Amino acid sequence: MEAVLQRSASGSASDVATSMVARVALIMNSFDEPGTLLRLDQVVTRTGLPRSSVHRILTQLHAADLLQHRPDGYRLAASPMPVNRMVDHSQLRGVASRVLGRLHADTALVVHLGVLLGADVVYLDKVSGGDDTVVPTRVAGRTPAHASALGKAMLALLPAEEVDTVVADPLRKCTPATIGDLPTLHQELARIRSRHGLAYDDQELAVGLSSVAAPIRLADRQLAGLSLTGAVPIHRLQRLAPFLTRAARGISEHVGSTESGAVRNQADPVTVTDDMLSRVLRTLSSDDWV
């Protein structure tokens, strides 16, 4: 009898969870086209769900940055990645992991792999250690995209009008050096595009730290990037920019070839960092990079 009750309770909990997922999916699917704007009563009509449930779920989706709430209604949050499906980044992480380790070993800087989600950078991987530099990021953590080289490198891949929908003005300042308004951000993104995607930040995310980043171009409008961060002057990072660009391009090409089913040598992710430059960097101290 006790076992039956346990199964019944378990089944009931499962049913509740399934019901909630189904309701969320029903509400998300009511926004059937990009840009669709719906009032609360319109979502209730389209889904047939109780008004109180719809309001509660809409509030939670807004808090999770999956919906935008405006005075005239709700709409899907603008994002370079579709919000109605989960994106699996395991392949990207697998291809990039050895490259990140090699970059860190060669430069002694903190290496980040991230993707753009709405107005934020989400960190997929981070390789650090070996010095006392503390970088306030963590795997699966988020930071504002406009405040870092990594985020700006990815934002620069978007059309200007899409940046306006993703990033809300005024911009949150993490340090006194953080870009604080959209016009200035657009000027910075134009400079990044003129450098073929290379982005820099000088103490914009954290005081005392600078970064250089390069975008990783992927399929399905996914935006990713690779960055080097440390307590070093910008001019030293500029010396490493071609090195980083080559690594980012190699990751992009390898992910693309894997998706198409092409067979590649397993050592390829290491060689995209350029063995010759790697050997040179390892023989020099950081003071000799310039």
PDB file of C-alpha atoms in Angstrom, residues 2 10 17 22 26 35 49 53 86 91 100 107 111 113 169 188 205 214 222 237 253 256 264:
ATOM      1  CA  GLU A   2       2.827   2.371   0.926  1.00  0.00           C
ATOM      2  CA  SER A  10       5.625  10.498  -7.697  1.00  0.00           C
ATOM      3  CA  ALA A  17       5.813  19.260 -13.833  1.00  0.00           C
ATOM      4  CA  ALA A  22       3.156  22.235 -21.417  1.00  0.00           C
ATOM      5  CA  LEU A  26       1.768  26.815 -25.091  1.00  0.00           C
ATOM      6  CA  GLY A  35       7.982  40.737 -33.281  1.00  0.00           C
ATOM      7  CA  LEU A  49      -5.435  28.926 -20.002  1.00  0.00           C
ATOM      8  CA  SER A  53      -1.880  31.193 -14.608  1.00  0.00           C
ATOM      9  CA  MET A  86      17.692  24.964 -25.917  1.00  0.00           C
ATOM     10  CA  GLN A  91      30.370  20.413 -29.487  1.00  0.00           C
ATOM     11  CA  LEU A 100      41.854  27.372 -24.668  1.00  0.00           C
ATOM     12  CA  THR A 107      50.207  33.653 -23.001  1.00  0.00           C
ATOM     13  CA  VAL A 111      41.110  32.595 -21.622  1.00  0.00           C
ATOM     14  CA  LEU A 113      34.906  31.013 -24.375  1.00  0.00           C
ATOM     15  CA  ASP A 169      19.712  52.355 -23.086  1.00  0.00           C
ATOM     16  CA  GLU A 188      32.718  51.256 -30.810  1.00  0.00           C
ATOM     17  CA  LEU A 205      34.440  45.124 -17.038  1.00  0.00           C
ATOM     18  CA  ALA A 214      37.669  37.672 -31.527  1.00  0.00           C
ATOM     19  CA  GLN A 222      24.692  31.483 -32.933  1.00  0.00           C
ATOM     20  CA  LEU A 237      47.185  42.495 -26.171  1.00  0.00           C
ATOM     21  CA  GLU A 253      36.172  25.949 -39.177  1.00  0.00           C
ATOM     22  CA  GLY A 256      31.669  23.601 -39.165  1.00  0.00           C
ATOM     23  CA  ARG A 264      39.502  15.784 -39.313  1.00  0.00           C
TER      24      ARG A 264
END
